[in-house]
GROMACS .gro file of C-alpha atoms in nm:
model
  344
    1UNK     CA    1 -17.893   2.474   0.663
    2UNK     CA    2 -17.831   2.078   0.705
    3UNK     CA    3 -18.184   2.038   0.545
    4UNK     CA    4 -18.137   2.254   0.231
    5UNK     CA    5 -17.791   2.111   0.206
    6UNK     CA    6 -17.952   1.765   0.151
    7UNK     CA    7 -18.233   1.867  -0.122
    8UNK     CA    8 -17.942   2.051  -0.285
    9UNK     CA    9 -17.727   1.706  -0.291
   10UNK     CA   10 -18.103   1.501  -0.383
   11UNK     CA   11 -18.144   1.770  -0.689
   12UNK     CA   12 -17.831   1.716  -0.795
   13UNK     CA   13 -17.776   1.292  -0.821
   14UNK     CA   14 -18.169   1.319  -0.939
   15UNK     CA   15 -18.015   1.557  -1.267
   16UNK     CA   16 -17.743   1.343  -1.339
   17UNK     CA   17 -17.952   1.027  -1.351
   18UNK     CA   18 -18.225   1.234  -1.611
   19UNK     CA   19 -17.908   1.287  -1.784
   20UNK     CA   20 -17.808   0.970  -1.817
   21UNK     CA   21 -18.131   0.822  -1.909
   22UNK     CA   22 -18.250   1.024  -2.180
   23UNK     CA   23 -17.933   1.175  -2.336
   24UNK     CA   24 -17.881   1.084  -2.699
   25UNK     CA   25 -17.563   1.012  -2.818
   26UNK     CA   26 -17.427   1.232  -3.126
   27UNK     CA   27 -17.353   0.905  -3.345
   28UNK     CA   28 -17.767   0.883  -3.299
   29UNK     CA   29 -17.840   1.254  -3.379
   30UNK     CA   30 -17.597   1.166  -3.739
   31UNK     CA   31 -17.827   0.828  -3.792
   32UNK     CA   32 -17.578   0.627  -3.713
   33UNK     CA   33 -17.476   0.397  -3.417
   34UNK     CA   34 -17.092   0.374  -3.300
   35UNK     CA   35 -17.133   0.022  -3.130
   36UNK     CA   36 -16.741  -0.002  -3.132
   37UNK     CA   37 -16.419   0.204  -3.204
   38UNK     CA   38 -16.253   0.169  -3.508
   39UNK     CA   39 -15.950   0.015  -3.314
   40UNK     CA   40 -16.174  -0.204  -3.170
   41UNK     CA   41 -16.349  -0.333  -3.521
   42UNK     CA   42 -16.176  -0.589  -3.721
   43UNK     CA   43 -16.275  -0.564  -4.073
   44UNK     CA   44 -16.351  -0.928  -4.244
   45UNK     CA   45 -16.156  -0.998  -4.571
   46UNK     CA   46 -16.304  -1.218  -4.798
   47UNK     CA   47 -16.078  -1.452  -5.051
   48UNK     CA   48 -16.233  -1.608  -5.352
   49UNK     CA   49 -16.073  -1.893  -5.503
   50UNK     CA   50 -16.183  -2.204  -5.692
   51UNK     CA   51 -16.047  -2.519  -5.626
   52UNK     CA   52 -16.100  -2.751  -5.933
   53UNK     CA   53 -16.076  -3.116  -5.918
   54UNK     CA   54 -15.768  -3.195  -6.127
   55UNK     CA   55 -15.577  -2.854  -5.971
   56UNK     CA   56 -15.697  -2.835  -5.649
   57UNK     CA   57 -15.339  -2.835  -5.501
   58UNK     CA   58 -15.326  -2.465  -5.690
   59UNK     CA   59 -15.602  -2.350  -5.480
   60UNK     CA   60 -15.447  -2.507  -5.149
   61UNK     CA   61 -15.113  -2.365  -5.256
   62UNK     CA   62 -15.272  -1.985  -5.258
   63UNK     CA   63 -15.451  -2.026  -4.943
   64UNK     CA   64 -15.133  -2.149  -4.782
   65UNK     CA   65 -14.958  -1.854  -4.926
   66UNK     CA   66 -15.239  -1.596  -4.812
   67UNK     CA   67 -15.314  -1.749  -4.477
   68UNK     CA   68 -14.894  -1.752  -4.371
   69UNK     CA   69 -14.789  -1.386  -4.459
   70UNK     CA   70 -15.096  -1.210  -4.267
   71UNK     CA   71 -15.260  -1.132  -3.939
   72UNK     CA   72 -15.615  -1.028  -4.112
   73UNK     CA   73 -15.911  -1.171  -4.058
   74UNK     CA   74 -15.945  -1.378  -4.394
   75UNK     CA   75 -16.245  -1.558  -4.491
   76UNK     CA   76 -16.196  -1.774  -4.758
   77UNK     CA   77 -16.477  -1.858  -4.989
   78UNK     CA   78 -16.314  -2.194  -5.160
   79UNK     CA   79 -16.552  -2.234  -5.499
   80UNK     CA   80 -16.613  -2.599  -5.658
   81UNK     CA   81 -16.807  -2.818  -5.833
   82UNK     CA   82 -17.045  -3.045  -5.658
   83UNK     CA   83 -16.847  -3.348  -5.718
   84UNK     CA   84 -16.514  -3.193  -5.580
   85UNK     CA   85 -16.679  -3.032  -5.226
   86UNK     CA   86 -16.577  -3.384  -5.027
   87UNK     CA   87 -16.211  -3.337  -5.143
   88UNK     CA   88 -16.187  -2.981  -5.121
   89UNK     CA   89 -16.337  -3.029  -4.711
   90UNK     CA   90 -16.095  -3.321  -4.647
   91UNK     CA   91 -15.759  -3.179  -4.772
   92UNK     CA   92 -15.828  -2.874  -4.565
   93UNK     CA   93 -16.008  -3.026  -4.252
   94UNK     CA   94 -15.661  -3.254  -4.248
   95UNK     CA   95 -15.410  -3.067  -4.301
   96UNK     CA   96 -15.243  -2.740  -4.124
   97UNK     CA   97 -15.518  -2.517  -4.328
   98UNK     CA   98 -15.771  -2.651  -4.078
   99UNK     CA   99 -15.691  -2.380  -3.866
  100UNK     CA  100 -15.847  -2.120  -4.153
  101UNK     CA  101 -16.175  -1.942  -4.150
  102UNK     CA  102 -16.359  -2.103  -4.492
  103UNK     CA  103 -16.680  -2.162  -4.631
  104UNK     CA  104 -16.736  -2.361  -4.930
  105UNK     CA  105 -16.917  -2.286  -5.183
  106UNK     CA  106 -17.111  -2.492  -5.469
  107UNK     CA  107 -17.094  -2.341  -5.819
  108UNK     CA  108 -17.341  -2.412  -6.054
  109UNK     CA  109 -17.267  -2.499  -6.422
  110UNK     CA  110 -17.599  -2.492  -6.503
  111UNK     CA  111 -17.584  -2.112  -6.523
  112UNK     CA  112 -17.373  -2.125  -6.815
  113UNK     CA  113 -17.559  -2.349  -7.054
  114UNK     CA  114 -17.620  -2.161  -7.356
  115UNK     CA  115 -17.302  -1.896  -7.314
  116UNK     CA  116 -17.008  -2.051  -7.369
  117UNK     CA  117 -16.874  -2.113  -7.752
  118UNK     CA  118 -16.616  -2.455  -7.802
  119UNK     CA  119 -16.279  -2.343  -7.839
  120UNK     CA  120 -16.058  -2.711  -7.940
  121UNK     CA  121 -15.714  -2.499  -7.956
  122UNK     CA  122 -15.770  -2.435  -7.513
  123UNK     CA  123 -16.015  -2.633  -7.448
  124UNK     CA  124 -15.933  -2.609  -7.054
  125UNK     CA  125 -16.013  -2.255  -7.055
  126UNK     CA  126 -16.419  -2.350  -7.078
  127UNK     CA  127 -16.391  -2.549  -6.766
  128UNK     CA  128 -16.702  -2.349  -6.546
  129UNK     CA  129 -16.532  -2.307  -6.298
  130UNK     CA  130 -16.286  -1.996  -6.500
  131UNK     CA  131 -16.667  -1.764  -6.521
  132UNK     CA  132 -16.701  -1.804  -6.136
  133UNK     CA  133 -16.563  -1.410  -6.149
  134UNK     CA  134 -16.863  -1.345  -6.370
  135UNK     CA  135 -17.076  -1.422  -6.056
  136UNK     CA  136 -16.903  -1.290  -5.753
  137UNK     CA  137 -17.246  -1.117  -5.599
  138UNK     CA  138 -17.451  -1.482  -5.661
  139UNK     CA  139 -17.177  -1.624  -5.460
  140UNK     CA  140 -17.071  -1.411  -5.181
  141UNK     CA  141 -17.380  -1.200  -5.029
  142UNK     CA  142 -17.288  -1.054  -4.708
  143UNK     CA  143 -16.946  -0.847  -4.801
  144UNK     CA  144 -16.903  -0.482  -4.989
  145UNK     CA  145 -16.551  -0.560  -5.061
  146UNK     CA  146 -16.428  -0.890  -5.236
  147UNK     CA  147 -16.082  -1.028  -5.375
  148UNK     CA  148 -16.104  -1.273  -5.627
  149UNK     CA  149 -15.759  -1.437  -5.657
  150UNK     CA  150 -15.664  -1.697  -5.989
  151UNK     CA  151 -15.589  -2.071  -5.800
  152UNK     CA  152 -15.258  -2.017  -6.029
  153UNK     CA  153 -15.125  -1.743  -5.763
  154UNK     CA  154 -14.931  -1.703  -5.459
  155UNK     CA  155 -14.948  -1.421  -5.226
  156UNK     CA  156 -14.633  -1.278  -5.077
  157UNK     CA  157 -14.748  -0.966  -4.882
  158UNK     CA  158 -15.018  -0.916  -4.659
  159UNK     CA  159 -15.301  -0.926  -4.837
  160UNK     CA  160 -15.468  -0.644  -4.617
  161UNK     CA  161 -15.237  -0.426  -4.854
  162UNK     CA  162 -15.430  -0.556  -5.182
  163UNK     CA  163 -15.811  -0.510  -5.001
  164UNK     CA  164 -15.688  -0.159  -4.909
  165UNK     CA  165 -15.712  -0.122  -5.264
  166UNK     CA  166 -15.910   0.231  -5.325
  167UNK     CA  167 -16.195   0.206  -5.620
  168UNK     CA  168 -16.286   0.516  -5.771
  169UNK     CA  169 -16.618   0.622  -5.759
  170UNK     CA  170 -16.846   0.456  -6.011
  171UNK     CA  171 -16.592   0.170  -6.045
  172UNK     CA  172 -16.726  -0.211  -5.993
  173UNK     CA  173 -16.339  -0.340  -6.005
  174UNK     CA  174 -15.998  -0.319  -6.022
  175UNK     CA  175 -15.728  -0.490  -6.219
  176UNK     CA  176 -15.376  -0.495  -6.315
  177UNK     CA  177 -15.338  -0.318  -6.669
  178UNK     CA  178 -15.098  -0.585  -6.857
  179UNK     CA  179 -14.881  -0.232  -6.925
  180UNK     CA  180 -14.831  -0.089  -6.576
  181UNK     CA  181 -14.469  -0.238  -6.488
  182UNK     CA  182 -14.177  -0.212  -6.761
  183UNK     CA  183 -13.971  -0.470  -6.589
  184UNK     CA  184 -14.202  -0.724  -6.702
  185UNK     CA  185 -14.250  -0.581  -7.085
  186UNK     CA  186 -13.918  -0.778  -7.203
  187UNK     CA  187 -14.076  -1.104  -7.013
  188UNK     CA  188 -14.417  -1.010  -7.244
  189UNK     CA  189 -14.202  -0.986  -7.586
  190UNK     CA  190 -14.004  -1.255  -7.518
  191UNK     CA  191 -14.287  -1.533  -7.494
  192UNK     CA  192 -14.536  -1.362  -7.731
  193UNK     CA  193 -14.773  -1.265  -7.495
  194UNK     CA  194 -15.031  -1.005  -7.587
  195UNK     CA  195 -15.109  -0.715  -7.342
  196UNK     CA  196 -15.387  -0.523  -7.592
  197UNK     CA  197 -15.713  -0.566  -7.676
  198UNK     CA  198 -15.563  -0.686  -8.060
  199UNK     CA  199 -15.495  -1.012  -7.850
  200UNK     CA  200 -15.837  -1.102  -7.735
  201UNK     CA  201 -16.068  -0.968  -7.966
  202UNK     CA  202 -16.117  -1.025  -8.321
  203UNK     CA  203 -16.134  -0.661  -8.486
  204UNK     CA  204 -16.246  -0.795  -8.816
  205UNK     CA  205 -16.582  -0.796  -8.694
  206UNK     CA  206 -16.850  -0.529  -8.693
  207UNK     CA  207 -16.953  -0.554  -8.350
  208UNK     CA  208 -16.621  -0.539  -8.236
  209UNK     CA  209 -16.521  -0.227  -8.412
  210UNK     CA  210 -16.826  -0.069  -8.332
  211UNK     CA  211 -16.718  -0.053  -7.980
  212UNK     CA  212 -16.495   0.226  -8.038
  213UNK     CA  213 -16.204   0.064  -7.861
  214UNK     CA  214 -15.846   0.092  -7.992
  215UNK     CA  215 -15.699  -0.223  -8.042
  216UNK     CA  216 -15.375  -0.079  -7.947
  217UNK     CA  217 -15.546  -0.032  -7.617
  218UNK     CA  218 -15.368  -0.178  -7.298
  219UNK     CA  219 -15.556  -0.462  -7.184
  220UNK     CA  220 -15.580  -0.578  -6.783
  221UNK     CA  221 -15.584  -0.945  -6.603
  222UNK     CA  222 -15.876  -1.057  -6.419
  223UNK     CA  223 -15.690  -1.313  -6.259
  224UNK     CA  224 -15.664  -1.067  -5.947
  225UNK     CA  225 -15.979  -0.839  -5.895
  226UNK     CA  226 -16.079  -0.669  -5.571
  227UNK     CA  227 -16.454  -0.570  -5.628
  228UNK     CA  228 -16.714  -0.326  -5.499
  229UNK     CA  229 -17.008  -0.559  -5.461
  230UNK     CA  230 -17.282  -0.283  -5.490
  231UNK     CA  231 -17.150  -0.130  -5.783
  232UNK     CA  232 -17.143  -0.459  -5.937
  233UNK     CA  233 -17.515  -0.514  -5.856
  234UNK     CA  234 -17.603  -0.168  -5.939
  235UNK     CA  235 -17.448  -0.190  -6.291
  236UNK     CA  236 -17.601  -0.486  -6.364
  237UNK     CA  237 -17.230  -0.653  -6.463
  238UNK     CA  238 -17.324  -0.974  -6.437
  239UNK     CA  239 -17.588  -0.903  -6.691
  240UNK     CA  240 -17.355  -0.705  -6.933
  241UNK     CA  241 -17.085  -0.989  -6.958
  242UNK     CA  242 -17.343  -1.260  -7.022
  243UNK     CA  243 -17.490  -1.050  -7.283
  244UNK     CA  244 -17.118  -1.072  -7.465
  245UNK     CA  245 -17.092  -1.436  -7.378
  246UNK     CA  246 -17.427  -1.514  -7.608
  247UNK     CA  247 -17.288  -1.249  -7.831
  248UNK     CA  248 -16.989  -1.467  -7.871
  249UNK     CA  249 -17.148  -1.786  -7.930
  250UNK     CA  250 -17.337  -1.666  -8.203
  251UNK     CA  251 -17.082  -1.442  -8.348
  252UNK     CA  252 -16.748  -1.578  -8.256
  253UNK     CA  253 -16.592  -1.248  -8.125
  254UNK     CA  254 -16.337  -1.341  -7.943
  255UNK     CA  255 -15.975  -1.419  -8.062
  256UNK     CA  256 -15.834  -1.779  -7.977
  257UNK     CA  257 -15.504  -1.716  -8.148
  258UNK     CA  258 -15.251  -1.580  -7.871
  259UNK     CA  259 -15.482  -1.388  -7.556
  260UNK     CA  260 -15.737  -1.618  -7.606
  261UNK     CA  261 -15.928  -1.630  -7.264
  262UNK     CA  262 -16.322  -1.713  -7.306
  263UNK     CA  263 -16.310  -1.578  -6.976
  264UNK     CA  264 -16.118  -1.205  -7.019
  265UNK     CA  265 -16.257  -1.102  -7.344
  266UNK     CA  266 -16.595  -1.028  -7.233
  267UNK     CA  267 -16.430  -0.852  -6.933
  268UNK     CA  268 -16.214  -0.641  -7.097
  269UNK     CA  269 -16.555  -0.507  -7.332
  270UNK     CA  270 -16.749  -0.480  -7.005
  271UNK     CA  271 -16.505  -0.270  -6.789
  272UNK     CA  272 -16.364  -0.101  -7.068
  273UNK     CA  273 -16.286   0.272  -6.909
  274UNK     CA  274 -16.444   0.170  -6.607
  275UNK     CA  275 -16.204   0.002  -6.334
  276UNK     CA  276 -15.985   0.133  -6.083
  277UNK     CA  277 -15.623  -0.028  -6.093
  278UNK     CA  278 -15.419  -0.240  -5.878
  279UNK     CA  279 -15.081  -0.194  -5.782
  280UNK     CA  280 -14.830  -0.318  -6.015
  281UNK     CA  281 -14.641  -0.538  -5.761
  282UNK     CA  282 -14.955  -0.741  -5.654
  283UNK     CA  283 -15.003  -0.878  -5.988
  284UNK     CA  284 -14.643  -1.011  -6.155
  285UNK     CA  285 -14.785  -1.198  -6.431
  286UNK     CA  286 -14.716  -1.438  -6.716
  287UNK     CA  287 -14.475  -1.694  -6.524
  288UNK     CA  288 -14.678  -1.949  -6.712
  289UNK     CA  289 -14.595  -1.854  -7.017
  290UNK     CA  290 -14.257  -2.014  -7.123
  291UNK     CA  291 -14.070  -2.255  -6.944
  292UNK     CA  292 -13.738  -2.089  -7.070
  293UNK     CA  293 -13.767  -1.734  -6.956
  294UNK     CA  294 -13.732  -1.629  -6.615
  295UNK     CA  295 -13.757  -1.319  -6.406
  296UNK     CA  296 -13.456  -1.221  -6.168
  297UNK     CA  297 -13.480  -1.343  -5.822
  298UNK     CA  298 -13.443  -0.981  -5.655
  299UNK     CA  299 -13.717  -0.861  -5.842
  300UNK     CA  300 -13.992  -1.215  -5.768
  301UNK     CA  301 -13.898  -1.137  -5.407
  302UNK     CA  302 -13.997  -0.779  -5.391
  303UNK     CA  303 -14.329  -0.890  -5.563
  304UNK     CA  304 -14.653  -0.921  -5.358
  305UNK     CA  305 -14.831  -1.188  -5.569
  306UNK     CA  306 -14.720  -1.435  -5.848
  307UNK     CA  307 -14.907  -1.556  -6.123
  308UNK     CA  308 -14.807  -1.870  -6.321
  309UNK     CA  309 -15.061  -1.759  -6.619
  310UNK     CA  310 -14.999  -1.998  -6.935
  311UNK     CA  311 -14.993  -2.327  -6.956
  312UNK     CA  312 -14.680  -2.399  -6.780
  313UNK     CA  313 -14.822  -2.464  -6.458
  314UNK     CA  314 -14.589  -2.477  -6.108
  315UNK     CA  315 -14.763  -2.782  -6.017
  316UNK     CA  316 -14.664  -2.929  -6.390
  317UNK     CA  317 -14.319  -2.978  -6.545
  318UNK     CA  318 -14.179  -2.810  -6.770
  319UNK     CA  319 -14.232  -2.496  -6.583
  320UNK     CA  320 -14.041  -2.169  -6.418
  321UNK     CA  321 -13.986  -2.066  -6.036
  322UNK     CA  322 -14.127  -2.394  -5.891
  323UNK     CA  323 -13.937  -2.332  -5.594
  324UNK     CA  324 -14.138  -2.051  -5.471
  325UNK     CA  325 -14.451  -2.203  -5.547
  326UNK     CA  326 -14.346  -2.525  -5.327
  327UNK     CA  327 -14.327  -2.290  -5.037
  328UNK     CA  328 -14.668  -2.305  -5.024
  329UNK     CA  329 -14.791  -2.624  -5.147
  330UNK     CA  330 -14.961  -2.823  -4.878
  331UNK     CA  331 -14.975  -3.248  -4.955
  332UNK     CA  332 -15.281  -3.401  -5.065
  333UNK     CA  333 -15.387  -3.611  -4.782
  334UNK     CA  334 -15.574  -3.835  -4.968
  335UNK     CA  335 -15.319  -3.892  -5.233
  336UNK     CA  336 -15.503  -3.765  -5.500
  337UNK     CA  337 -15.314  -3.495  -5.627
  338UNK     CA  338 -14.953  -3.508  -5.707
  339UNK     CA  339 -14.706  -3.285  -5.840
  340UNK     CA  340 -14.513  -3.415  -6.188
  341UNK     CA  341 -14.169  -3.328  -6.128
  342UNK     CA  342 -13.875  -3.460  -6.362
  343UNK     CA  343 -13.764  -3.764  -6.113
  344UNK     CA  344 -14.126  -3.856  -6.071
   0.00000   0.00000   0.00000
């Protein structure tokens, strides 16, 4: 009895080991491989946002702003020109953003020679780094999911809240629509701002007509874009919105008069119909736009993300609601960049 009782117990450990060895797990049956729990996974978020020489305290002021009001797991990708990357390393190597997750990034004019028409009324609207949007998949290679942020911004909420951001199917990126919040429409009439395609394109020409796009049609701001990376490469957008920009330097399509924007108009042709929105409270817009008119402090605190759009700039005087922009500005440490205030 003692006997079979052992090759009983020897059969059974010799099972459970076969079992063991060779089972395949279900996630492997599906083609996939569960190496970790979603509780367990922390998903990457990666920031885009230039930092150009003679504003670079914008772009330090955003990642301040980003980095302090959120636990994610931010990557930034800081974008510059050549001659900027030793500033752009120093002011954040010595200075409380050291503690960050960053890589920096090189951006190549060179890839716009040929696409981009003079405009003398803003001529700082052609610096190369404002087409670095254009170029997102170039840039960032590694990521499905990508925010591009404005340097003129400040972030307020967590900005795991604006990456949650669901794209429909089909749909490269989404934007803020320029019509999506009525507290901000008497802020729009106010300073003149446009918010429809009439504003950035010029409908007295053919090609422009032909497009079949009302000009009554509510435009968007791609000064705040979360993107789906493979849509973008799949669609080829990069492509399509150089295609406009040679379109435009040989047939002056876009208007210069009050959107102006080298950089929107061949954005808002491009992903005409075709992009997913953002919520209205992570894009409060045109701050920049008159250094009279202000929005009410109860409602700038609710908001998730400012945007000094315009040319009244919070780093610049005159301008609007410096104060909350200061929150975030972090010192040159170099000296370079300073802010003009009134007593300076």
């Amino acid at each position: 009895v003692n006997q079979i009782l052992l090759l009983l117990l020897v059969l059974t450990v010799c099972a459970i080991l076969y079992n063991r060895v060779h089972k395949v797990p279900s996630s492997l049956k599906n083609g996939t491989v569960d190496l970790e729990s979603p509780e367990e996974m922390e998903e990457e978020i990666p920031v885009v946002i230039c930092a150009a020489a003679g504003r670079m305290g914008a772009a330090m002021a955003a990642i301040s702003s980003i980095y302090s009001n959120s636990e994610a797991n931010v990557l930034f990708y800081v974008v510059g020109l050549k001659n900027s990357i030793p500033h752009i390393r120093k002011w954040i190597e010595n200075s409380k953003l050291k503690e960050i997750k960053f890589k920096i990034v090189e951006f190549n004019p060179m890839v716009l020679k040929g696409k981009i028409r003079q405009d003398a009324s803003r001529p700082e609207l052609l610096q190369p780094l404002n087409f670095v949007r254009f170029y997102l998949p170039l840039l960032i290679q590694k990521h499905e999911k990508v925010i591009y942020l404005d340097d003129d911004v400040i972030v307020q909420g967590d900005i795991q809240e604006l990456y949650d951001t669901k794209l429909a199917p089909g749909h490269a990126a989404a934007f803020s629509d320029d019509c999506d919040l009525p507290s901000t429409h008497e802020m729009v009439r106010s300073v003149g701002m446009q918010n429809t395609y009439m504003g950035f394109l010029d409908y007295r020409k053919q090609a422009i007509r032909d497009l079949g796009i009302s000009p009554s049609t509510c435009s968007f701001n791609p000064g705040v874009i979360v993107a789906n990376m493979t849509e973008w490469k799949h669609q080829r957008i990069t492509k399509q919105l150089e295609k406009w920009m040679q379109r435009n330097v040989e047939e002056n399509l876009y208007s210069s008069t009050l959107g102006g924007g080298v950089a929107t108009s061949p954005m808002l042709i491009v992903f005409y119909g075709k992009h997913s929105t953002i919520n209205p409270m992570w894009h409060i817009r045109h701050l920049g736009w008159s250094p009279d008119t202000r929005y009410s402090e109860h409602f700038l605190q609710e908001a998730k993300l400012l945007h000094w759009n315009g040319r009244y700039k919070p780093w610049d005087y005159p301008s609007v609601h410096t104060d909350l922009w200061e929150n975030w500005f972090i010192p040159d440490p170099s000296g370079k960049f300073k802010l003009t205030r009134p007593e300076s």
